[in-house]
Coordinates of N, CA and C in Angstrom, one line a residue:
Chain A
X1 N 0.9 -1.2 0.0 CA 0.0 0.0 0.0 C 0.9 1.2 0.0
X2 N 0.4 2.0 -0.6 CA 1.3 3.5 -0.8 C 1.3 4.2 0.3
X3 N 2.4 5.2 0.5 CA 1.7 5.7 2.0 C 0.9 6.7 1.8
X4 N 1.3 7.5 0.7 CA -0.3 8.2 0.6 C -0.7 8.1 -0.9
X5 N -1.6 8.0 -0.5 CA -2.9 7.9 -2.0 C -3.5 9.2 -2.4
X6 N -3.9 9.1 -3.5 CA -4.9 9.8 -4.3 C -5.5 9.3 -5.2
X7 N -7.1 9.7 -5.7 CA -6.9 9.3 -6.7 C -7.0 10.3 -8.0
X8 N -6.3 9.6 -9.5 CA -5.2 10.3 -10.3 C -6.7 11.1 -11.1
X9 N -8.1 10.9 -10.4 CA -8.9 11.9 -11.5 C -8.6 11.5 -13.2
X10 N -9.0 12.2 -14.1 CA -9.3 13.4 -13.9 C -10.9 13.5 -13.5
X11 N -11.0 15.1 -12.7 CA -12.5 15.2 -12.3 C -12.7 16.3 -12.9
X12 N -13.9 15.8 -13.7 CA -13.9 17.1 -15.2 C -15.5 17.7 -14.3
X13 N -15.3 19.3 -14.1 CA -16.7 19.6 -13.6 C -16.7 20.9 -14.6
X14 N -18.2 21.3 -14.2 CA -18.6 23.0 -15.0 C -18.1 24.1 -14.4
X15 N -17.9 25.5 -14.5 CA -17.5 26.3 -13.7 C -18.6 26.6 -12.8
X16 N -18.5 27.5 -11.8 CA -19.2 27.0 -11.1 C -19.7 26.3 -9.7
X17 N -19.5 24.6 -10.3 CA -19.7 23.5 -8.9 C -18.4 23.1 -8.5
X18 N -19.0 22.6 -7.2 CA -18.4 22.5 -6.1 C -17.4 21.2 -5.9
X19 N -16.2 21.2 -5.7 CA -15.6 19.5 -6.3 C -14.9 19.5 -4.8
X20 N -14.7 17.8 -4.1 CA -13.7 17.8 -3.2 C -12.6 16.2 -3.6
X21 N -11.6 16.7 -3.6 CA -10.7 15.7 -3.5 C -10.6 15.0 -2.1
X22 N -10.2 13.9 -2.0 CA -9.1 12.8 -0.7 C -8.0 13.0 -1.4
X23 N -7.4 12.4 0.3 CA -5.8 11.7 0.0 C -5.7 10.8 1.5
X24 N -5.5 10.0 1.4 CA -4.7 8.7 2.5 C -3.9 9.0 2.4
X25 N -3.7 8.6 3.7 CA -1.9 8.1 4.2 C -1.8 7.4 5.3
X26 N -1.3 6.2 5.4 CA -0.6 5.1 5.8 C -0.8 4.9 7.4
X27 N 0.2 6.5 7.6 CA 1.2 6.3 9.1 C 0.1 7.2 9.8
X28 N -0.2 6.6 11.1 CA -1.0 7.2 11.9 C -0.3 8.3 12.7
X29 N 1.0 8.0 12.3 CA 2.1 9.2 12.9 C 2.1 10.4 12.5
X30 N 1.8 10.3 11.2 CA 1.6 11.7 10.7 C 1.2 12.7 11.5
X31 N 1.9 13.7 10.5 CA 2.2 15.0 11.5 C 2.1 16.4 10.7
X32 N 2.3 16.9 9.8 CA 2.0 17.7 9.2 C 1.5 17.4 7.8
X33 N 0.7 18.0 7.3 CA -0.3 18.2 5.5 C -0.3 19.1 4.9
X34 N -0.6 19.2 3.9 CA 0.0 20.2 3.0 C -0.8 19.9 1.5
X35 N -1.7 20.7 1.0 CA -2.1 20.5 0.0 C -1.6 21.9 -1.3
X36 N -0.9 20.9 -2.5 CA -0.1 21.8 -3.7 C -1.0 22.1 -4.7
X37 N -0.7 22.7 -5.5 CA -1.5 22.8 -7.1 C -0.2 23.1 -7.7
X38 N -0.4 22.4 -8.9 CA 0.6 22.1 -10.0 C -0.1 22.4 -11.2
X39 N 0.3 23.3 -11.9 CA -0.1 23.8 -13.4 C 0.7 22.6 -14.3
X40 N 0.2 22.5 -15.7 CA 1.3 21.8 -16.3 C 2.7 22.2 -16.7
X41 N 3.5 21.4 -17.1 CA 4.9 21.6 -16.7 C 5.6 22.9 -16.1
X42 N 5.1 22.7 -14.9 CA 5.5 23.4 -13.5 C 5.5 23.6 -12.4
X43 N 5.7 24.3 -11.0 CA 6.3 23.6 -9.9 C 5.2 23.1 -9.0
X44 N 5.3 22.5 -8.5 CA 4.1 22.7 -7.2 C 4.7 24.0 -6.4
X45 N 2.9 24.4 -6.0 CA 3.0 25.6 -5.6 C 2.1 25.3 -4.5
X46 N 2.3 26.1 -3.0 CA 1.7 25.4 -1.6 C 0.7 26.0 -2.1
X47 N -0.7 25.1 -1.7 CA -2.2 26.2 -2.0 C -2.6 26.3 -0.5
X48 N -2.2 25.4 0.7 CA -2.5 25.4 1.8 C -1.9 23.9 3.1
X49 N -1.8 25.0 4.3 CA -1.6 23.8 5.4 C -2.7 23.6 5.0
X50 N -3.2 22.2 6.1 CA -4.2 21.7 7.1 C -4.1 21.3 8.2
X51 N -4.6 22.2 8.9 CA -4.7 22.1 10.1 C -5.5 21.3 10.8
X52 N -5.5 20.7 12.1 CA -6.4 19.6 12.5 C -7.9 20.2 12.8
X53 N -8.1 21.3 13.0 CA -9.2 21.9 13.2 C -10.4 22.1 11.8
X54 N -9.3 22.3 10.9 CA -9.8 22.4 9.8 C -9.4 24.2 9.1
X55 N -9.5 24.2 7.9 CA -9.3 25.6 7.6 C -9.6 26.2 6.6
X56 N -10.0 27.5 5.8 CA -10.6 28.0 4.4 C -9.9 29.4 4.7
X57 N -9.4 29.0 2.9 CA -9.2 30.1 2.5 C -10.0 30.5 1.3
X58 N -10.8 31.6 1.6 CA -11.5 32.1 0.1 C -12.4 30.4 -0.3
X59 N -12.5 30.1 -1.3 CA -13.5 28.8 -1.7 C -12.6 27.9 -1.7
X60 N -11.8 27.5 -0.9 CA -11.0 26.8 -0.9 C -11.5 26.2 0.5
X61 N -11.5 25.1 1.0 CA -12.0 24.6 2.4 C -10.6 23.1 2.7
X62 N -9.8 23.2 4.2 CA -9.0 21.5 3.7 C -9.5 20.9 5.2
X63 N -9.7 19.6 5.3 CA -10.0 19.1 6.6 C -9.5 17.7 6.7
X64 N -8.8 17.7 8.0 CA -7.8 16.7 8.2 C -9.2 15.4 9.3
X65 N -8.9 14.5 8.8 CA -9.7 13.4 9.9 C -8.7 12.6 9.9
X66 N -8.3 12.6 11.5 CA -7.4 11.3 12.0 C -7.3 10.0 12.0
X67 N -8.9 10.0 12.1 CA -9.4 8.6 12.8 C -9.4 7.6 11.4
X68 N -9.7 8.9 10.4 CA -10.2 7.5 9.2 C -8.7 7.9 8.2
X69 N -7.6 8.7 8.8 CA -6.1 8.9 8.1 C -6.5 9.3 6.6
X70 N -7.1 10.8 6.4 CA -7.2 11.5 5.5 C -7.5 12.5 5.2
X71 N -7.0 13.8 4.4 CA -7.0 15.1 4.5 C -8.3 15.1 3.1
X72 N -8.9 16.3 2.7 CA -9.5 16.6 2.0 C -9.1 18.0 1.6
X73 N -9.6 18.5 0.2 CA -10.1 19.4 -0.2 C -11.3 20.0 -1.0
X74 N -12.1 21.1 -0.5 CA -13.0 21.2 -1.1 C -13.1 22.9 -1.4
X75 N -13.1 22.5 -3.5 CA -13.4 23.8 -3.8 C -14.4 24.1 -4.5
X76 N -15.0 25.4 -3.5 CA -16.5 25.9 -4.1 C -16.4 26.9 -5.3
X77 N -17.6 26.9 -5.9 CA -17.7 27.8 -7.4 C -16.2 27.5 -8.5
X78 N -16.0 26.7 -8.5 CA -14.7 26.3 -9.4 C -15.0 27.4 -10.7
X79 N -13.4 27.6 -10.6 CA -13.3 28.9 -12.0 C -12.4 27.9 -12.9
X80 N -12.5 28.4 -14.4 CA -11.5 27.9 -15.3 C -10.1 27.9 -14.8
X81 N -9.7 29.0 -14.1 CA -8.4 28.8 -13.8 C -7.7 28.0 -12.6
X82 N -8.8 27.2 -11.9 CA -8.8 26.1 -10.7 C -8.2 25.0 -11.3
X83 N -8.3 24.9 -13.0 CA -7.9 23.6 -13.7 C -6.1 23.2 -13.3
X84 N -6.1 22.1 -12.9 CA -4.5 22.1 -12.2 C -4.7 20.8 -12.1
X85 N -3.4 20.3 -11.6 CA -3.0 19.0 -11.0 C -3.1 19.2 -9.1
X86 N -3.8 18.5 -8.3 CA -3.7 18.8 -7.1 C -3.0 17.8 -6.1
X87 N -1.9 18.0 -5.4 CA -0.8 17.2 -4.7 C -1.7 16.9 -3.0
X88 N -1.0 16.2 -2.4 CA -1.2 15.7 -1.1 C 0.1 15.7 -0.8
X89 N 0.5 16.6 0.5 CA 2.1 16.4 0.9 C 2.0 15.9 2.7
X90 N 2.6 14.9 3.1 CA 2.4 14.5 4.2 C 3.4 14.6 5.0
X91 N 4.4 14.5 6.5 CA 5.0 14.3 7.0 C 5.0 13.3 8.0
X92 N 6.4 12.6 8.5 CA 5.7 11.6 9.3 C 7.0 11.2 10.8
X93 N 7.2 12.6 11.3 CA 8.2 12.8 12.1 C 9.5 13.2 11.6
X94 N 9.6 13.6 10.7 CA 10.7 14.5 10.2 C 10.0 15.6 9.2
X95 N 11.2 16.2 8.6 CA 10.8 17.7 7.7 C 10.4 16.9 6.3
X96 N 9.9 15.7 5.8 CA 10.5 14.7 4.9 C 9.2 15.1 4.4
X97 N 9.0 16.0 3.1 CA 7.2 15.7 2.2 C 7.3 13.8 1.7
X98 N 6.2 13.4 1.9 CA 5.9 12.0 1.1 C 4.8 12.8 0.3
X99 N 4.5 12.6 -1.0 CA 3.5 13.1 -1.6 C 2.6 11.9 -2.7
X100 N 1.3 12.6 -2.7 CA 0.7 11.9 -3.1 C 1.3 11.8 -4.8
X101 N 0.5 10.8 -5.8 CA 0.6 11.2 -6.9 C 0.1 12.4 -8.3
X102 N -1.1 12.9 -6.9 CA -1.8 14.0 -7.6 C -3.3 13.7 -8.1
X103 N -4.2 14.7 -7.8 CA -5.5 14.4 -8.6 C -5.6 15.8 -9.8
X104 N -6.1 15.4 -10.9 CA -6.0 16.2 -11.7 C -7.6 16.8 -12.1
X105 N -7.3 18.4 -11.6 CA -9.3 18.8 -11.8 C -9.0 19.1 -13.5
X106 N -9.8 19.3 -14.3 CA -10.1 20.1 -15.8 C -11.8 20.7 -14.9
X107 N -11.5 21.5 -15.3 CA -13.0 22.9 -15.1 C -13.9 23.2 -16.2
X108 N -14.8 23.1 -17.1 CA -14.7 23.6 -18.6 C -16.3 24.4 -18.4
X109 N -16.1 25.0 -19.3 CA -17.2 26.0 -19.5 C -18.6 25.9 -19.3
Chain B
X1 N 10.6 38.9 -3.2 CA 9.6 37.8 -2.8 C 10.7 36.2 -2.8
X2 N 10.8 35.7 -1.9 CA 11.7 34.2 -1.6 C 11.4 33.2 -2.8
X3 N 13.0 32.7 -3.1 CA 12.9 31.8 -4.4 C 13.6 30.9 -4.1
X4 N 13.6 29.6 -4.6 CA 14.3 28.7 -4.8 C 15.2 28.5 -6.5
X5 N 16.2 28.9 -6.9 CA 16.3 28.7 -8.2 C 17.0 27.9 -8.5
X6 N 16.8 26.8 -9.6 CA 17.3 26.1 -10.2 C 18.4 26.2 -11.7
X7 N 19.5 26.1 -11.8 CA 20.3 26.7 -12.7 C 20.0 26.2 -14.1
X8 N 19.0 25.4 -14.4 CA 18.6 24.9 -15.7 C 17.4 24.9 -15.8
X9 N 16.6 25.3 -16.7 CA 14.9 24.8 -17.6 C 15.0 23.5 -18.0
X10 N 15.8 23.8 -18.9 CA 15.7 22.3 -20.1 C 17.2 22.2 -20.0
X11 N 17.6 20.8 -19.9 CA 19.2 20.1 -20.2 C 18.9 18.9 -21.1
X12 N 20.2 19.0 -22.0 CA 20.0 17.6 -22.5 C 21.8 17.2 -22.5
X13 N 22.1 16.0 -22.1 CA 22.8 15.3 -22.1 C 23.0 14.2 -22.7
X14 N 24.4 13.4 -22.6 CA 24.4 12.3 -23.1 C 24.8 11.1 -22.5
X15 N 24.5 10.0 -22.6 CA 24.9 9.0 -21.7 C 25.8 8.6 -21.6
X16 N 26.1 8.4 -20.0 CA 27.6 8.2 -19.8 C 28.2 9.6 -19.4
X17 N 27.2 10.7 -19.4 CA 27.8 12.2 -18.9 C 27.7 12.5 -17.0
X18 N 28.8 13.0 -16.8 CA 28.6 13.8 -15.3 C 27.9 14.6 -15.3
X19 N 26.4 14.8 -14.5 CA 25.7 16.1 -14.6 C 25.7 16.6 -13.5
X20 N 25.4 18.2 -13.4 CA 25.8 18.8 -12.2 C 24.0 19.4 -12.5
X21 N 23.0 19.5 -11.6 CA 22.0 20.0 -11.1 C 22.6 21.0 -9.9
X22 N 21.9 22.8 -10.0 CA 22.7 23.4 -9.4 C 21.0 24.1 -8.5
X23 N 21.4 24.5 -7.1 CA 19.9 24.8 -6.5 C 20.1 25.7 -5.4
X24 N 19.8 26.9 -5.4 CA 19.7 28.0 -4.4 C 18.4 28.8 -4.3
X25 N 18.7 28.5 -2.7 CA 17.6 29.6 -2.5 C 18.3 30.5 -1.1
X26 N 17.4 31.6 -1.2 CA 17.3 32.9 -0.5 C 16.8 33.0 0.6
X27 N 15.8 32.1 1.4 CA 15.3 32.3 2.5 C 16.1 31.7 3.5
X28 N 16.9 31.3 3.8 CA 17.8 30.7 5.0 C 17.6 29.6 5.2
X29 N 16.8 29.0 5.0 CA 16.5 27.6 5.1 C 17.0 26.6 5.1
X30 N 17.3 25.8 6.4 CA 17.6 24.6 7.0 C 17.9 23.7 5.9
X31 N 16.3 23.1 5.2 CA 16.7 21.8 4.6 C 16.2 22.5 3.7
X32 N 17.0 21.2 2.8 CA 17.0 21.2 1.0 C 16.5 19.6 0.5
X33 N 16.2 19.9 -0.5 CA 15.4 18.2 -1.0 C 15.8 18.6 -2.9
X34 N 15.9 17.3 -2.9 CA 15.6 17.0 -4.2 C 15.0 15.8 -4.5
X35 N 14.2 15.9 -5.7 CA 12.9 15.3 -6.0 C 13.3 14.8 -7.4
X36 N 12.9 14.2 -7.9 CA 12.1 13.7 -9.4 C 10.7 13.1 -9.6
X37 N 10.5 13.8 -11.4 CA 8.6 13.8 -11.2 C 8.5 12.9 -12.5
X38 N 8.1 12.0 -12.4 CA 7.6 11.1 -13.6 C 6.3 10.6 -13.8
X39 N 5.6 11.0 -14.8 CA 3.8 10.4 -14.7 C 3.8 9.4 -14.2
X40 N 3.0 9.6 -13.5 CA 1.9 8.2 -12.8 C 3.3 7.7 -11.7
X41 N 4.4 8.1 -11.6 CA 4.7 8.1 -10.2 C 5.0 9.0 -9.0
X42 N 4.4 10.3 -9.5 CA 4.4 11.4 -8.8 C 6.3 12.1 -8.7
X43 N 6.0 12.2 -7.2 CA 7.2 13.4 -7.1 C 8.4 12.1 -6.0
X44 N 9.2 11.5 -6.3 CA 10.0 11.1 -5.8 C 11.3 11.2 -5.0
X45 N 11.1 11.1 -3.8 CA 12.7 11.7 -3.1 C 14.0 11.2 -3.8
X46 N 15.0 11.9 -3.9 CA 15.9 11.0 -4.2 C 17.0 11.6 -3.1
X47 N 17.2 12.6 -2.7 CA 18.3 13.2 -1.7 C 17.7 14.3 -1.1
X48 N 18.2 14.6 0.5 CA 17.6 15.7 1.2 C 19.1 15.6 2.0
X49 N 18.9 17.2 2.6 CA 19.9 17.6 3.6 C 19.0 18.5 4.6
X50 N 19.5 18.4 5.8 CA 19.1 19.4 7.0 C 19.7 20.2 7.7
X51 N 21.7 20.4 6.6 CA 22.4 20.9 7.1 C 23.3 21.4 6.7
X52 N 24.4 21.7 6.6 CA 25.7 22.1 5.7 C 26.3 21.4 5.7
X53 N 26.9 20.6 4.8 CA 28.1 19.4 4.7 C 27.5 18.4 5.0
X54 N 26.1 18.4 5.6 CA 25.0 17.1 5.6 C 24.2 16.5 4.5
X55 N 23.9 15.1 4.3 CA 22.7 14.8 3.9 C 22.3 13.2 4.0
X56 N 21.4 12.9 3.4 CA 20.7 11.5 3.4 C 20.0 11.1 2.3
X57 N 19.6 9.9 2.4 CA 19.3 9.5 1.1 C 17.8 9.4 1.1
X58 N 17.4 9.8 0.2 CA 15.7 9.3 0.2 C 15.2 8.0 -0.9
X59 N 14.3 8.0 -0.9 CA 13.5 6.7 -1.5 C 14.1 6.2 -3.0
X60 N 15.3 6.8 -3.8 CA 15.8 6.6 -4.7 C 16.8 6.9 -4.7
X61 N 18.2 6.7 -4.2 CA 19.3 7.4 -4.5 C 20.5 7.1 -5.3
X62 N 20.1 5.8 -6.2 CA 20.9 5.2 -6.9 C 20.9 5.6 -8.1
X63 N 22.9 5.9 -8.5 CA 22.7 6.6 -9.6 C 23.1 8.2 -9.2
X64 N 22.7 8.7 -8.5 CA 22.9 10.1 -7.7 C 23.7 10.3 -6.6
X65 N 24.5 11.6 -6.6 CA 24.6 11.9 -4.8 C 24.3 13.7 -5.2
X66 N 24.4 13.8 -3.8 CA 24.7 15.8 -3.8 C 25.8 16.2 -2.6
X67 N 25.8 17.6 -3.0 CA 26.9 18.8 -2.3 C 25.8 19.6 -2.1
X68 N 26.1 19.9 -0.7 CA 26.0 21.3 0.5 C 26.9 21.1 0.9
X69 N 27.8 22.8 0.5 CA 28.8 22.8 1.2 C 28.3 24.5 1.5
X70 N 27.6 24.9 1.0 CA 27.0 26.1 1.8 C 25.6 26.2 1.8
X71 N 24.7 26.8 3.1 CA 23.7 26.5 3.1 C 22.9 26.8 2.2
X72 N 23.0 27.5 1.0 CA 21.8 28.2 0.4 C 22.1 27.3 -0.9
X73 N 23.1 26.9 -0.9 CA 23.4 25.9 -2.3 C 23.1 24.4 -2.3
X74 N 22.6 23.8 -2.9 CA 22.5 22.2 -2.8 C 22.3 21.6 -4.0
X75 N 23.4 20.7 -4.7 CA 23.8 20.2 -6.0 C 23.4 18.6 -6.2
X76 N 22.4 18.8 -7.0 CA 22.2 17.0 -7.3 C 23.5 16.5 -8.5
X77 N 24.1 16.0 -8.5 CA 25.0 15.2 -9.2 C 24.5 13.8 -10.0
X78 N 24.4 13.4 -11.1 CA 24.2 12.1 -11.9 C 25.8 11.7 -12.4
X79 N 26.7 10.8 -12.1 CA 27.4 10.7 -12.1 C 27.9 10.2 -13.1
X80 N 26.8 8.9 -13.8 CA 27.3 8.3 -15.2 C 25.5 8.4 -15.7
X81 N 25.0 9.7 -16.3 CA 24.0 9.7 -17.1 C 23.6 8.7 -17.9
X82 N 22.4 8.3 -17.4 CA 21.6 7.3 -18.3 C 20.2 7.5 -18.7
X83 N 19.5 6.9 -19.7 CA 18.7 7.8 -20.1 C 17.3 7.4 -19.5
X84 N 17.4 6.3 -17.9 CA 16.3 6.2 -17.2 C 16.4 7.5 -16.1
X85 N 16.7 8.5 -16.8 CA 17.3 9.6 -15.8 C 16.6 10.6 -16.5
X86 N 16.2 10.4 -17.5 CA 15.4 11.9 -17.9 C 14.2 12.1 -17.4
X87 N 14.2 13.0 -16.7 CA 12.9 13.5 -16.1 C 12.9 14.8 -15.3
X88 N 11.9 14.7 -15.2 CA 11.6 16.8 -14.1 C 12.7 16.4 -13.0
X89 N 13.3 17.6 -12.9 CA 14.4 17.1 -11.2 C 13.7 18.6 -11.1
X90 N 13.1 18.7 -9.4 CA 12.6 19.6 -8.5 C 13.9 19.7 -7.4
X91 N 13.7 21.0 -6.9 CA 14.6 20.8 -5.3 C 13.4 22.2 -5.0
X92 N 13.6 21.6 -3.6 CA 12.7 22.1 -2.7 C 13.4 22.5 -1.5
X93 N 13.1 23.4 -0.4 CA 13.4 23.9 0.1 C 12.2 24.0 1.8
X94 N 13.4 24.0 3.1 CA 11.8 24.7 3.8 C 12.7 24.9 5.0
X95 N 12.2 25.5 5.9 CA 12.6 25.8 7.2 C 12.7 24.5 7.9
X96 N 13.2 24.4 9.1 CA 13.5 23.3 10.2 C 11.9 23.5 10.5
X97 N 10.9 21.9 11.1 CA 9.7 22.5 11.7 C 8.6 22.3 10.6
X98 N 9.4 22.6 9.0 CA 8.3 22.4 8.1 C 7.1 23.2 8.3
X99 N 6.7 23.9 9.0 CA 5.4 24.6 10.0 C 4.5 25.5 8.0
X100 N 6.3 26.0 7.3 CA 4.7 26.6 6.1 C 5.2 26.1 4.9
X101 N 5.6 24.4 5.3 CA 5.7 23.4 3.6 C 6.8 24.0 3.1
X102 N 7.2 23.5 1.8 CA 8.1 23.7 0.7 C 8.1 24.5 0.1
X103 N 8.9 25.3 -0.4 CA 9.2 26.2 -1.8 C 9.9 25.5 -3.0
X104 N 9.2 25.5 -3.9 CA 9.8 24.6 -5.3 C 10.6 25.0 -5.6
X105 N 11.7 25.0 -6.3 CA 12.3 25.9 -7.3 C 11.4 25.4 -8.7
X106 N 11.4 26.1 -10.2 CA 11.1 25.6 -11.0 C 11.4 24.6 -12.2
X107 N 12.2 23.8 -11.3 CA 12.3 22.6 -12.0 C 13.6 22.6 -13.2
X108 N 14.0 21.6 -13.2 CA 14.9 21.5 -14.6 C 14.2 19.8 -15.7
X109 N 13.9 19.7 -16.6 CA 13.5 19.1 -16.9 C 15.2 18.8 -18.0
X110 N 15.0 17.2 -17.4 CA 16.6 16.9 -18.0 C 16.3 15.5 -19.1
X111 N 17.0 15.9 -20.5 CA 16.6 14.4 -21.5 C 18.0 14.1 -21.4
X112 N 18.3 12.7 -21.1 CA 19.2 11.6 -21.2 C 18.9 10.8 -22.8
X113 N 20.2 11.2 -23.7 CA 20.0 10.5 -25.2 C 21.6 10.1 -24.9

């Protein structure tokens, strides 16, 4: 089993609605989250911690559940330019990212 | 605004070449990583350091080493290029603590012929 998962999408929605990704991970040790957006051929770029409480920025929402070892994201009114590749980055007692493989949104008109 | 830069876009080499991958950034930061990104296997460790003259190996290191010999520099090395070696090479960057994630540099995307 991977230690963290995603799955690779694509989740093709309208502009508009409302989409949420998962991501697993393994180690119940985990310790910090981190969700990226990746344009094509280019870097990941941090879109947000997650915090255990939960947190939003703007239509952006991320929520960590311990119990069932999985972070989410959920973005409201999706715009064309939300179209990205989205990462899962995990830690697991060190500064070490393990990252997911990415779920890929397309947004279209 | 804080960067991580990478001294190449695109490289092409040839097999059997010494490559030097060059990586600085500006914010003071502790550790340094380097990555590789290949579809459908995402972003792969291959070497991290958390120090000057330090490092360790991550989930791939065969085939590769690196240099920190100053903290803001950190050099992936391919020693005898081969062309299961072409791919996105990332280095990343972050404080001790990790507390606000990585900074990318933008990547070098390297072809092995």
């Amino acid at each position: 089993r991977k230690e963290v998962e995603q799955d690779p999408g694509p989740f093709n929605v309208p502009e508009g609605a409302t989409v949420a990704f998962n991501c697993t991970y393994s180690n119940s040790a985990s310790q910090s989250f981190f969700w990226y957006r990746q344009d094509c051929r280019k870097e990941p770029k941090l879109l947000m911690s997650v915090y255990s409480s939960g947190n939003e920025d703007g239509r952006f929402t991320a929520q960590l559940n311990r119990a069932s070892q999985y972070i989410s994201l959920l973005i409201r009114d999706s715009k064309l330019s939300d179209s990205a590749t989205y990462l899962c980055g995990v830690t697991y007692n060190t500064d070490k990212l393990i990252f997911g493989t990415g779920t890929r949104l397309q947004v279209f008109p | 605004d804080v960067k991580v830069t990478q001294s190449s876009r695109y490289l092409v080499k040839r097999t059997g070449e010494k490559v030097f991958l060059e990586c600085v950034q500006d914010m003071d930061h502790e550790n340094m990583f380097w990555y590789r990104q290949d579809p459908g296997l995402g972003l792969r460790l291959i070497y991290f350091s958390y120090d000057v003259k330090m490092k360790e190996k991550g989930d791939i290191p065969e085939g590769y080493s690196v240099s920190r010999e100053k903290k803001e520099r950190f050099s992936l090395i391919l020693e005898s290029a081969s062309t299961n070696q072409t791919s996105m090479y990332l280095c990343a960057s972050s404080s001790r603590g990790i507390n606000y994630g990585y900074t990318f540099g933008s990547g070098t995307r390297l072809t092995v012929v």
